[in-house]
């Protein structure tokens, strides 16, 4: 680690303008994360267009703030109305909501903020130490290794496929075929553009993802719009008591490390980390019977873990240029639009940018705490905002975001089109995240595969002849295995949670 | 959610659509120019992918038709008022986009948010109008002043 560069990055991040945009990002991310039903993916997709017109430092800073804020924000409605703001906060609801029912919502929210911030810091530390080592190794990569790396990234599809693996794979292949629309990366021949030159560069990426993740959610929200749950608890403070802070510290540190490790594995997102950490905390507890009824460590563990994931997920993103999940895929695309290309070469050509990101993540962690403490009462009120005003506003923000990219109405049509596609896909149980992952990794896979096959005279022997390729193929298979195992585990936990909910409602 | 008979047909139609896309991709890629020097041309990757999609489309079809494993899913029915609302909002949004350049962002956005909010159940007309105007103005000036992006002024060109 280069301490001087980290200090230089810190100097940029702490300049008033950049600091302001990071703060804005954290506040916006927390706000959208706190709105029940709006996932962190949607929040990040919705706010990303706001970063385009900003100078690079401010844009990236705001983006990091959005990412950190959205991960934390999900815990607020999980505690107050048993509706996690993000899937990663689902495990937090197990003990957070019962604490709220006992009149201890303030204590639960304070613990969720405290453990989230500590989890984020530990994740960021791990990212700073580990990502340069991995990128140094990745510098040995040629086109063959990059193709295998894309395959490794795509192996994540199994873990984000939802209930049906076959449908997840169909979504992924649909996304990969979408990547073929536009100019051929080698010959420049226009494929599947139907005479529309606006498609020559392929479907516009940001409008596509805004459509898939934001517009489709608005349609779904309108369809199920109903009564808004009122918050009964009064929250006066967001600071944990000294006793709570000390007693939960070992659990938080352990869970943060779990979250960071899981986050660094592509495809293993915050939801998996939260459940694994929750299970571990329960096993390690002297009073496991209290879990599910309002145990403090039942909040600390999943929150520390799902925020540790942020730093962990940035490790493969920065060092290898492969996103671990849908949120990091959006962050990667926004980095690219800002002129940054995460991956091993970034550590050679733009090392100062890497350290700037490290510094930005640190400051964003700190600001999550400030925003959480200052804005807690506001976020609590926000949960009660009527959806029938919120949803059209989100739709407008989505359309404006799509327009802002190139000042093009065509992009707005694209956002609407993919919004309808996303809505139908979700309704019929076809997951959307594999499409996003395919849109990111598809072009990387195609161009590198074709270049490799030209060099090897159309032979696929590079897959086993080259040690790194072989390693990546094996890792892809291991990742597939782990993902399938975790998928079963999550399904089991969800079933248990549903049963618990039914029991609680019955009482 | 309960498994519905619709799940069977949705899976069958989805699988057939997947197969249709594969056939289209395969046939269209036959018209791409061939590379005289390399065997790996523009059609190589789309054909490879269409093979993958074809395989999983068949799997879905076989799972559904032969093994009778329809997935658990929410039905889309025009008898469901929520679905009708979502479909109508889609039409409103299309009209909004069509008129955005001509009428302008401020007028269209105010009309859209107000109209959609009322349509999906907001009855506090006066406060809604105030919030709508505030939101529209905030977004317009945020993009214009802070981000330097001009949203279409339309009829208000020269006034704002």
XYZ file of C-alpha atoms in Angstrom:
667
model
C 0.000 0.000 0.000
C 1.257 3.457 -0.910
C 0.567 5.706 2.059
C 1.551 8.923 0.225
C -0.933 8.243 -2.575
C -3.622 7.488 0.001
C -2.963 10.866 1.614
C -3.096 12.554 -1.812
C -6.428 10.836 -2.432
C -7.633 11.963 0.973
C -6.690 15.561 0.126
C -8.838 15.417 -3.035
C -11.728 13.756 -1.236
C -11.702 16.308 1.569
C -11.828 19.275 -0.801
C -15.168 21.063 -0.200
C -16.706 20.254 -3.589
C -15.891 16.529 -3.606
C -16.790 16.177 0.064
C -20.160 17.802 -0.633
C -20.932 15.364 -3.449
C -19.937 12.345 -1.364
C -22.243 13.633 1.367
C -24.997 14.131 -1.198
C -24.440 10.583 -2.484
C -24.565 9.083 1.009
C -27.758 11.005 1.841
C -29.388 10.069 -1.491
C -28.327 6.426 -1.208
C -29.570 6.137 2.381
C -32.830 7.810 1.402
C -33.508 5.425 -1.474
C -32.274 2.419 0.508
C -34.701 3.371 3.279
C -37.714 3.399 0.986
C -39.279 -0.039 1.328
C -39.493 -1.977 -1.880
C -36.843 0.081 -3.664
C -33.753 -2.103 -3.800
C -30.190 -0.819 -3.472
C -29.773 -1.770 -7.147
C -32.666 0.465 -8.135
C -31.439 3.278 -5.896
C -27.961 3.198 -7.378
C -29.331 2.927 -10.949
C -31.600 5.894 -10.337
C -28.907 8.130 -8.876
C -26.071 7.209 -11.241
C -27.130 9.669 -14.022
C -26.690 12.531 -11.552
C -22.960 11.779 -11.488
C -22.359 12.002 -15.249
C -22.171 15.736 -15.646
C -19.938 16.183 -12.615
C -16.136 16.400 -12.683
C -14.575 12.928 -12.389
C -13.572 13.262 -8.725
C -16.989 14.531 -7.649
C -18.860 12.008 -9.815
C -16.914 9.021 -8.500
C -17.134 10.353 -4.951
C -20.894 10.710 -5.191
C -21.144 7.221 -6.627
C -19.188 5.720 -3.725
C -21.430 7.628 -1.325
C -24.580 6.302 -3.020
C -23.249 2.729 -2.818
C -22.386 2.953 0.898
C -25.576 4.827 1.794
C -27.909 2.447 -0.049
C -26.459 -0.582 1.746
C -27.047 1.008 5.147
C -30.459 2.561 4.377
C -32.153 -0.815 3.926
C -31.970 -1.580 7.643
C -34.271 1.300 8.683
C -37.592 -0.054 7.321
C -36.449 -3.593 8.230
C -36.425 -2.561 11.900
C -39.481 -0.324 11.837
C -41.988 -2.066 9.562
C -40.435 -5.509 8.957
C -40.010 -4.602 5.278
C -36.320 -4.612 4.383
C -35.359 -1.657 2.207
C -32.876 -3.909 0.430
C -32.678 -7.729 0.190
C -29.422 -7.565 2.164
C -31.343 -6.187 5.142
C -33.819 -9.089 5.253
C -31.898 -10.830 8.058
C -31.896 -7.584 10.069
C -35.702 -7.695 10.214
C -35.565 -11.017 12.101
C -34.508 -9.327 15.348
C -34.855 -5.646 14.480
C -38.622 -5.731 14.132
C -39.250 -7.677 17.389
C -37.075 -5.091 19.185
C -39.206 -2.325 17.676
C -42.328 -4.127 18.856
C -40.882 -4.099 22.381
C -40.493 -0.317 22.130
C -36.748 -0.517 21.519
C -36.684 0.701 17.915
C -34.239 3.510 18.735
C -31.821 1.019 20.318
C -32.162 -1.307 17.319
C -31.610 1.488 14.796
C -28.615 2.790 16.734
C -27.093 -0.689 16.719
C -27.766 -1.127 13.002
C -26.022 2.182 12.233
C -23.069 1.461 14.522
C -22.519 -2.055 13.179
C -23.047 -0.922 9.552
C -20.359 1.716 9.830
C -17.879 -0.587 11.596
C -18.605 -3.285 9.005
C -17.977 -0.812 6.184
C -14.660 0.305 7.690
C -13.403 -3.265 8.049
C -14.473 -4.048 4.462
C -12.693 -0.968 3.156
C -9.499 -1.864 5.066
C -9.563 -5.317 3.475
C -10.114 -3.772 0.045
C -7.118 -1.459 0.458
C -4.805 -4.310 1.472
C -5.986 -7.040 -0.869
C -6.943 -5.489 -4.187
C -3.403 -4.295 -5.131
C -2.051 -7.842 -4.530
C -4.714 -9.419 -6.763
C -4.260 -6.823 -9.486
C -0.479 -7.462 -9.518
C -1.238 -11.108 -10.268
C -3.831 -10.130 -12.901
C -1.263 -8.069 -14.830
C -0.027 -11.353 -16.319
C -3.352 -11.760 -18.120
C -3.662 -11.853 -21.908
C -6.864 -12.084 -24.016
C -7.301 -15.794 -23.145
C -7.184 -15.078 -19.410
C -9.552 -12.139 -19.798
C -12.043 -14.384 -21.586
C -11.805 -16.911 -18.735
C -12.183 -14.048 -16.257
C -15.421 -13.016 -17.984
C -16.614 -16.626 -17.732
C -15.677 -16.614 -14.042
C -17.775 -13.461 -13.634
C -20.661 -15.039 -15.525
C -20.546 -18.113 -13.282
C -22.200 -15.851 -10.717
C -25.447 -16.140 -12.678
C -26.437 -19.256 -10.749
C -26.419 -17.374 -7.471
C -28.525 -14.494 -8.771
C -30.985 -16.653 -10.664
C -33.726 -16.547 -8.053
C -35.936 -19.608 -7.798
C -35.360 -21.096 -11.246
C -31.864 -21.782 -12.510
C -33.144 -22.493 -16.037
C -34.877 -19.117 -16.194
C -31.793 -17.420 -14.762
C -29.679 -18.942 -17.510
C -32.248 -17.912 -20.136
C -32.069 -14.336 -18.800
C -28.273 -14.441 -18.966
C -28.261 -15.671 -22.583
C -30.880 -13.049 -23.465
C -28.558 -10.399 -21.983
C -25.561 -11.821 -23.836
C -27.519 -11.730 -27.107
C -28.429 -8.101 -26.392
C -24.674 -7.422 -26.300
C -24.501 -8.618 -29.914
C -26.747 -5.733 -31.008
C -24.553 -3.023 -32.542
C -21.156 -3.021 -34.154
C -19.038 -6.158 -34.145
C -16.018 -5.453 -31.881
C -13.536 -6.914 -34.404
C -14.869 -6.080 -37.894
C -17.196 -3.165 -37.067
C -20.104 -4.769 -38.979
C -23.503 -3.590 -37.668
C -25.462 -6.545 -36.247
C -29.189 -6.621 -35.471
C -29.677 -2.835 -35.564
C -32.825 -2.990 -37.743
C -31.655 0.014 -39.770
C -31.542 2.212 -36.668
C -28.123 3.843 -36.416
C -28.823 4.845 -32.806
C -28.316 1.169 -32.015
C -24.894 1.073 -33.698
C -23.135 1.237 -30.335
C -25.557 -1.315 -28.889
C -28.506 -0.693 -26.562
C -27.609 2.389 -24.463
C -26.363 0.852 -21.213
C -27.558 3.278 -18.534
C -31.078 3.748 -20.007
C -31.291 -0.047 -20.312
C -30.429 -0.626 -16.680
C -32.651 2.252 -15.530
C -35.472 0.595 -17.463
C -34.778 -2.868 -16.084
C -34.291 -1.882 -12.460
C -36.151 1.390 -11.881
C -38.980 1.762 -14.430
C -40.031 -1.884 -14.022
C -40.174 -1.401 -10.234
C -42.452 1.608 -10.689
C -44.874 -0.495 -12.746
C -44.744 -3.233 -10.115
C -45.212 -0.647 -7.343
C -48.239 0.882 -9.086
C -49.756 -2.551 -9.474
C -49.522 -3.349 -5.779
C -49.864 0.213 -4.404
C -51.882 0.067 -1.223
C -51.914 1.353 2.309
C -48.706 2.691 3.790
C -47.688 1.205 7.116
C -47.427 3.823 9.825
C -44.406 3.907 12.097
C -45.388 3.665 15.741
C -41.988 4.099 17.382
C -40.503 7.464 18.293
C -36.792 7.664 17.510
C -34.888 10.327 19.383
C -31.283 9.169 19.103
C -29.175 7.132 16.724
C -26.247 6.572 19.077
C -25.842 3.200 20.828
C -25.270 3.079 24.580
C -21.717 2.405 25.769
C -22.728 -1.031 27.103
C -24.353 -2.045 23.805
C -21.390 -0.776 21.791
C -18.858 -2.755 23.839
C -20.870 -5.975 24.224
C -21.543 -6.295 20.497
C -18.043 -5.360 19.299
C -16.609 -8.925 18.999
C -19.687 -10.047 17.065
C -19.445 -7.016 14.761
C -15.750 -7.582 14.002
C -16.309 -11.272 13.269
C -19.361 -10.594 11.104
C -17.585 -7.814 9.200
C -14.787 -10.216 8.301
C -17.363 -12.807 7.198
C -19.105 -10.144 5.095
C -15.870 -8.965 3.498
C -14.799 -12.488 2.547
C -18.229 -13.365 1.147
C -18.444 -10.039 -0.681
C -15.121 -10.702 -2.400
C -16.553 -13.880 -3.959
C -18.391 -12.868 -7.142
C -22.090 -13.612 -6.894
C -22.237 -13.782 -3.129
C -23.996 -10.554 -2.240
C -25.076 -8.884 0.970
C -28.094 -11.135 1.527
C -25.956 -14.281 1.699
C -23.375 -12.590 3.931
C -26.087 -11.328 6.283
C -27.647 -14.768 6.729
C -24.274 -16.498 7.181
C -23.198 -13.933 9.805
C -26.584 -14.151 11.527
C -26.300 -17.937 11.736
C -22.750 -17.672 13.047
C -23.729 -15.093 15.700
C -26.597 -17.308 16.827
C -24.317 -20.345 17.087
C -21.725 -18.379 19.049
C -24.250 -16.757 21.391
C -24.740 -17.897 24.997
C -28.456 -17.254 24.525
C -29.350 -18.500 21.037
C -33.001 -18.791 22.100
C -33.203 -14.959 22.123
C -32.473 -14.784 18.392
C -35.602 -14.001 16.422
C -37.159 -12.345 19.468
C -35.086 -9.165 19.548
C -31.442 -10.089 20.219
C -29.063 -7.170 19.795
C -26.425 -9.304 18.072
C -29.171 -10.457 15.705
C -29.035 -6.917 14.284
C -25.313 -6.287 14.711
C -24.226 -9.427 12.849
C -26.219 -9.083 9.598
C -25.694 -5.318 9.383
C -21.934 -5.566 9.923
C -21.788 -8.369 7.358
C -23.866 -6.750 4.624
C -21.884 -3.525 4.917
C -18.593 -5.433 5.003
C -19.690 -6.800 1.634
C -19.322 -3.318 0.079
C -15.554 -3.291 0.616
C -15.304 -6.982 -0.222
C -17.214 -6.597 -3.501
C -14.896 -3.768 -4.524
C -11.904 -6.162 -4.420
C -12.746 -8.108 -7.641
C -14.245 -4.959 -9.152
C -11.120 -2.853 -8.784
C -8.456 -5.511 -9.202
C -10.031 -7.658 -11.941
C -12.736 -5.414 -13.402
C -15.482 -7.967 -12.783
C -18.604 -7.040 -10.836
C -19.683 -9.308 -8.018
C -23.386 -8.499 -8.178
C -25.950 -6.193 -9.780
C -25.064 -3.130 -7.677
C -21.334 -3.386 -8.352
C -22.161 -3.966 -12.043
C -23.886 -0.575 -12.117
C -21.001 1.011 -10.207
C -18.586 -0.486 -12.766
C -20.573 0.950 -15.674
C -20.634 4.367 -14.026
C -16.861 4.207 -13.479
C -16.450 3.453 -17.191
C -18.639 6.414 -18.148
C -16.477 8.607 -15.925
C -13.455 7.450 -17.939
C -12.146 4.886 -15.449
C -11.682 1.262 -16.466
C -11.378 -0.862 -13.318
C -9.069 -3.847 -13.708
C -5.391 -4.694 -13.297
C -4.230 -1.996 -15.726
C -5.843 0.656 -13.564
C -3.173 -0.099 -10.956
C -0.506 0.705 -13.561
C -1.988 3.558 -15.584
C -4.175 5.312 -12.999
C -2.807 4.360 -9.592
C -3.748 7.760 -8.164
C -7.393 7.077 -9.124
C -7.303 3.786 -7.208
C -6.096 5.535 -4.063
C -8.643 8.239 -4.611
C -11.346 5.529 -4.573
C -9.861 4.074 -1.376
C -9.944 7.491 0.270
C -13.471 8.136 -1.025
C -14.700 4.859 0.463
C -13.199 5.779 3.841
C -14.845 9.173 3.888
C -18.152 7.679 2.673
C -18.115 5.227 5.634
C -17.610 8.106 8.010
C -20.357 10.128 6.350
C -22.821 7.231 6.578
C -22.515 7.580 10.344
C -23.008 11.360 10.267
C -25.970 11.135 7.878
C -27.437 8.285 9.945
C -27.191 10.194 13.227
C -28.426 13.510 11.856
C -31.041 12.214 9.450
C -32.485 9.285 11.410
C -35.732 11.045 12.324
C -36.218 12.174 8.727
C -35.622 8.669 7.339
C -38.099 7.263 9.846
C -40.712 9.757 8.598
C -39.853 9.000 4.988
C -41.082 5.423 5.333
C -44.599 6.837 5.645
C -44.454 8.850 2.399
C -47.408 7.994 0.193
C -46.488 5.773 -2.702
C -49.030 7.384 -5.005
C -46.880 10.536 -5.053
C -43.510 8.809 -4.800
C -43.956 6.416 -7.733
C -44.615 9.003 -10.484
C -41.687 11.044 -9.121
C -39.415 7.994 -9.371
C -40.648 7.417 -12.924
C -39.770 10.997 -13.876
C -36.322 10.709 -12.257
C -35.763 7.496 -14.219
C -36.765 9.055 -17.555
C -34.758 12.213 -16.925
C -31.784 10.079 -15.920
C -32.037 8.156 -19.184
C -32.323 11.421 -21.159
C -29.418 13.113 -19.378
C -26.874 10.615 -20.648
C -26.839 11.859 -24.295
C -29.737 14.361 -24.386
C -31.540 11.780 -26.499
C -35.259 10.983 -26.550
C -34.364 7.615 -28.103
C -32.681 6.696 -24.798
C -35.904 7.555 -22.950
C -37.846 5.199 -25.219
C -35.217 2.542 -24.490
C -35.705 3.024 -20.741
C -39.473 2.616 -21.138
C -39.077 -0.414 -23.405
C -36.733 -2.158 -20.991
C -39.001 -1.114 -18.127
C -41.839 -3.075 -19.716
C -39.486 -5.981 -20.469
C -38.224 -5.935 -16.872
C -41.750 -5.816 -15.459
C -42.863 -8.809 -17.549
C -39.664 -10.733 -16.754
C -40.091 -10.183 -13.015
C -43.755 -11.100 -13.069
C -42.933 -14.343 -14.801
C -40.040 -15.212 -12.503
C -37.222 -14.431 -14.954
C -34.503 -12.698 -12.879
C -33.110 -9.392 -14.140
C -29.665 -9.370 -12.524
C -28.240 -12.010 -14.946
C -29.147 -9.674 -17.848
C -27.212 -6.850 -16.253
C -24.205 -9.045 -15.563
C -24.308 -10.324 -19.136
C -24.482 -6.779 -20.514
C -21.296 -5.926 -18.623
C -19.337 -9.103 -19.247
C -20.660 -10.026 -22.708
C -18.556 -7.587 -24.753
C -15.474 -8.502 -22.684
C -16.104 -12.211 -23.320
C -16.726 -11.834 -27.059
C -13.829 -9.584 -27.988
C -11.307 -11.567 -25.921
C -12.568 -14.967 -27.085
C -12.412 -13.967 -30.746
C -8.959 -12.444 -30.419
C -7.750 -15.571 -28.627
C -9.242 -17.894 -31.245
C -7.577 -15.891 -34.014
C -4.215 -16.332 -32.228
C -4.744 -20.035 -31.444
C -6.098 -20.826 -34.903
C -9.609 -21.595 -33.590
C -8.364 -24.002 -30.919
C -9.884 -24.025 -27.439
C -6.824 -25.753 -25.986
C -5.888 -22.510 -24.192
C -8.504 -23.428 -21.609
C -6.289 -26.196 -20.209
C -2.877 -25.281 -21.649
C -2.555 -21.984 -19.834
C -2.332 -22.348 -16.024
C -4.217 -19.131 -15.183
C -6.996 -20.049 -17.621
C -7.238 -23.485 -16.061
C -7.316 -21.930 -12.587
C -10.094 -19.541 -13.631
C -12.106 -22.358 -15.208
C -11.751 -24.380 -11.989
C -12.689 -21.324 -9.924
C -15.759 -20.822 -12.128
C -16.815 -24.394 -11.413
C -16.166 -23.948 -7.682
C -18.123 -20.672 -7.774
C -20.992 -22.485 -9.502
C -20.938 -25.153 -6.803
C -20.835 -22.632 -3.946
C -23.589 -20.563 -5.563
C -25.853 -23.582 -5.926
C -25.184 -24.540 -2.296
C -25.838 -20.978 -1.078
C -29.002 -20.762 -3.160
C -30.371 -23.780 -1.320
C -29.264 -22.332 2.007
C -30.966 -18.973 1.380
C -34.155 -20.703 0.243
C -34.119 -22.693 3.481
C -33.624 -19.527 5.567
C -36.381 -17.705 3.686
C -38.738 -20.585 4.324
C -37.853 -20.550 8.024
C -38.438 -16.779 8.139
C -41.815 -17.149 6.420
C -42.821 -19.818 8.926
C -41.732 -17.555 11.784
C -43.744 -14.678 10.295
C -46.822 -16.866 10.021
C -46.359 -17.950 13.655
C -45.954 -14.328 14.825
C -49.016 -13.211 12.868
C -50.959 -16.124 14.314
C -50.145 -14.971 17.829
C -48.296 -17.162 -4.069
C -49.935 -20.209 -5.487
C -48.967 -22.182 -8.528
C -51.427 -21.304 -11.294
C -52.346 -23.067 -14.536
C -51.172 -19.834 -16.172
C -47.659 -20.777 -15.012
C -47.757 -23.711 -17.424
C -48.655 -21.556 -20.415
C -46.274 -18.766 -19.461
C -43.396 -21.229 -19.357
C -44.427 -22.793 -22.661
C -44.791 -19.399 -24.369
C -41.480 -18.165 -22.866
C -39.686 -21.279 -24.073
C -41.182 -20.927 -27.560
C -40.218 -17.247 -27.637
C -36.667 -18.219 -26.629
C -36.548 -20.798 -29.418
C -37.942 -18.198 -31.845
C -35.192 -15.723 -30.903
C -32.571 -18.431 -31.439
C -33.924 -19.284 -34.876
C -34.021 -15.595 -35.829
C -30.451 -14.999 -34.601
C -29.188 -18.100 -36.403
C -30.860 -17.247 -39.729
C -29.976 -13.530 -39.647
C -26.351 -14.214 -38.782
C -26.150 -16.261 -42.004
C -26.338 -12.943 -43.892
C -23.355 -11.398 -42.094
C -20.268 -10.922 -44.290
C -17.794 -13.795 -44.010
C -14.241 -13.105 -42.937
C -11.893 -14.454 -45.611
C -8.904 -14.656 -43.263
C -10.464 -15.816 -40.013
C -12.915 -18.604 -39.319
C -14.154 -16.611 -36.350
C -16.394 -13.945 -37.871
C -19.258 -11.653 -36.798
C -21.753 -14.540 -36.715
C -19.640 -16.766 -34.426
C -20.571 -15.354 -31.019
C -24.317 -14.740 -31.660
C -24.636 -18.309 -32.974
C -22.794 -19.702 -29.957
C -25.117 -17.779 -27.625
C -28.252 -18.725 -29.517
C -27.175 -22.344 -28.993
C -27.066 -21.716 -25.225
C -30.453 -19.998 -25.202
C -31.890 -22.820 -27.302
C -30.650 -25.419 -24.827
C -32.231 -23.703 -21.804
C -35.442 -22.909 -23.707
C -35.770 -26.627 -24.486
C -35.061 -27.458 -20.845
C -37.841 -25.100 -19.716
C -40.207 -26.594 -22.267
C -39.390 -30.175 -21.278
C -39.575 -29.374 -17.535
C -42.977 -27.809 -18.016
C -44.582 -30.108 -20.589
C -43.021 -33.494 -19.810
C -42.264 -33.253 -16.088
C -45.185 -30.878 -15.410
C -43.156 -28.482 -13.248
C -44.892 -25.120 -13.722
C -43.259 -22.358 -11.676
C -44.957 -20.457 -8.912
C -45.670 -16.974 -10.259
C -47.979 -14.010 -10.096
C -50.595 -13.991 -12.850
C -50.858 -11.096 -15.321
C -54.541 -10.600 -15.968
C -56.477 -7.643 -17.248
C -59.116 -8.580 -14.668
C -56.632 -7.488 -12.020
C -57.153 -3.713 -11.440
C -53.461 -3.342 -10.505
C -52.337 -4.742 -13.849
C -54.738 -2.436 -15.712
C -53.332 0.523 -13.743
C -49.751 -0.476 -14.610
C -50.680 -0.869 -18.296
C -52.376 2.538 -18.387
C -49.401 4.182 -16.654
C -47.240 2.683 -19.392
C -49.463 4.370 -22.005
C -49.366 7.696 -20.086
C -45.574 7.448 -19.967
C -45.414 6.823 -23.701
C -47.559 9.934 -24.311
C -45.299 11.877 -21.920
C -42.204 10.911 -23.912
C -43.903 11.652 -27.246
C -44.836 15.189 -26.181
C -41.777 15.949 -24.026
C -39.807 17.820 -26.705
C -42.789 19.762 -28.091
C -44.578 20.764 -24.880
C -41.528 20.873 -22.630
C -40.303 19.281 -19.413
C -41.984 21.545 -16.873
C -45.526 21.428 -18.280
C -45.433 17.729 -19.165
C -43.855 16.652 -15.875
C -46.317 18.639 -13.773
C -49.214 17.179 -15.730
C -47.754 13.648 -15.569
C -47.034 13.533 -11.832
C -50.325 15.208 -10.924
C -52.341 13.032 -13.289
C -50.707 9.753 -12.315
C -50.901 10.524 -8.578
C -54.607 11.261 -8.815
C -55.111 8.210 -11.023
C -53.508 5.891 -8.471
C -55.454 7.254 -5.561
C -54.115 10.575 -4.256
C -57.101 12.729 -3.283
C -55.370 15.704 -1.629
C -55.492 17.785 -4.800
C -54.181 21.093 -3.542
C -51.207 19.826 -1.533
C -50.442 17.423 -4.369
C -50.289 20.326 -6.829
C -47.869 22.205 -4.576
C -45.601 19.160 -4.102
C -45.724 18.403 -7.839
C -44.700 21.929 -8.816
C -41.930 21.951 -6.209
C -40.582 18.587 -7.354
C -40.683 19.513 -11.051
C -38.958 22.841 -10.486
C -36.339 21.203 -8.237
C -35.478 18.541 -10.834
C -35.368 21.097 -13.682
C -33.057 23.480 -11.878
C -30.950 20.692 -10.373
C -30.169 19.412 -13.847
C -29.805 22.859 -15.393
C -27.761 24.638 -12.735
C -25.918 21.888 -10.901
C -25.318 19.397 -13.692
C -25.440 21.690 -16.748
C -28.003 19.532 -18.577
C -30.805 21.373 -20.371
C -34.115 19.552 -20.233
C -36.483 20.371 -23.143
C -38.103 23.802 -22.473
C -40.825 23.263 -25.145
C -43.554 25.914 -25.012
C -41.739 27.757 -22.231
C -38.700 28.422 -24.429
C -37.573 31.978 -23.830
C -39.436 32.201 -20.513
C -37.220 29.889 -18.439
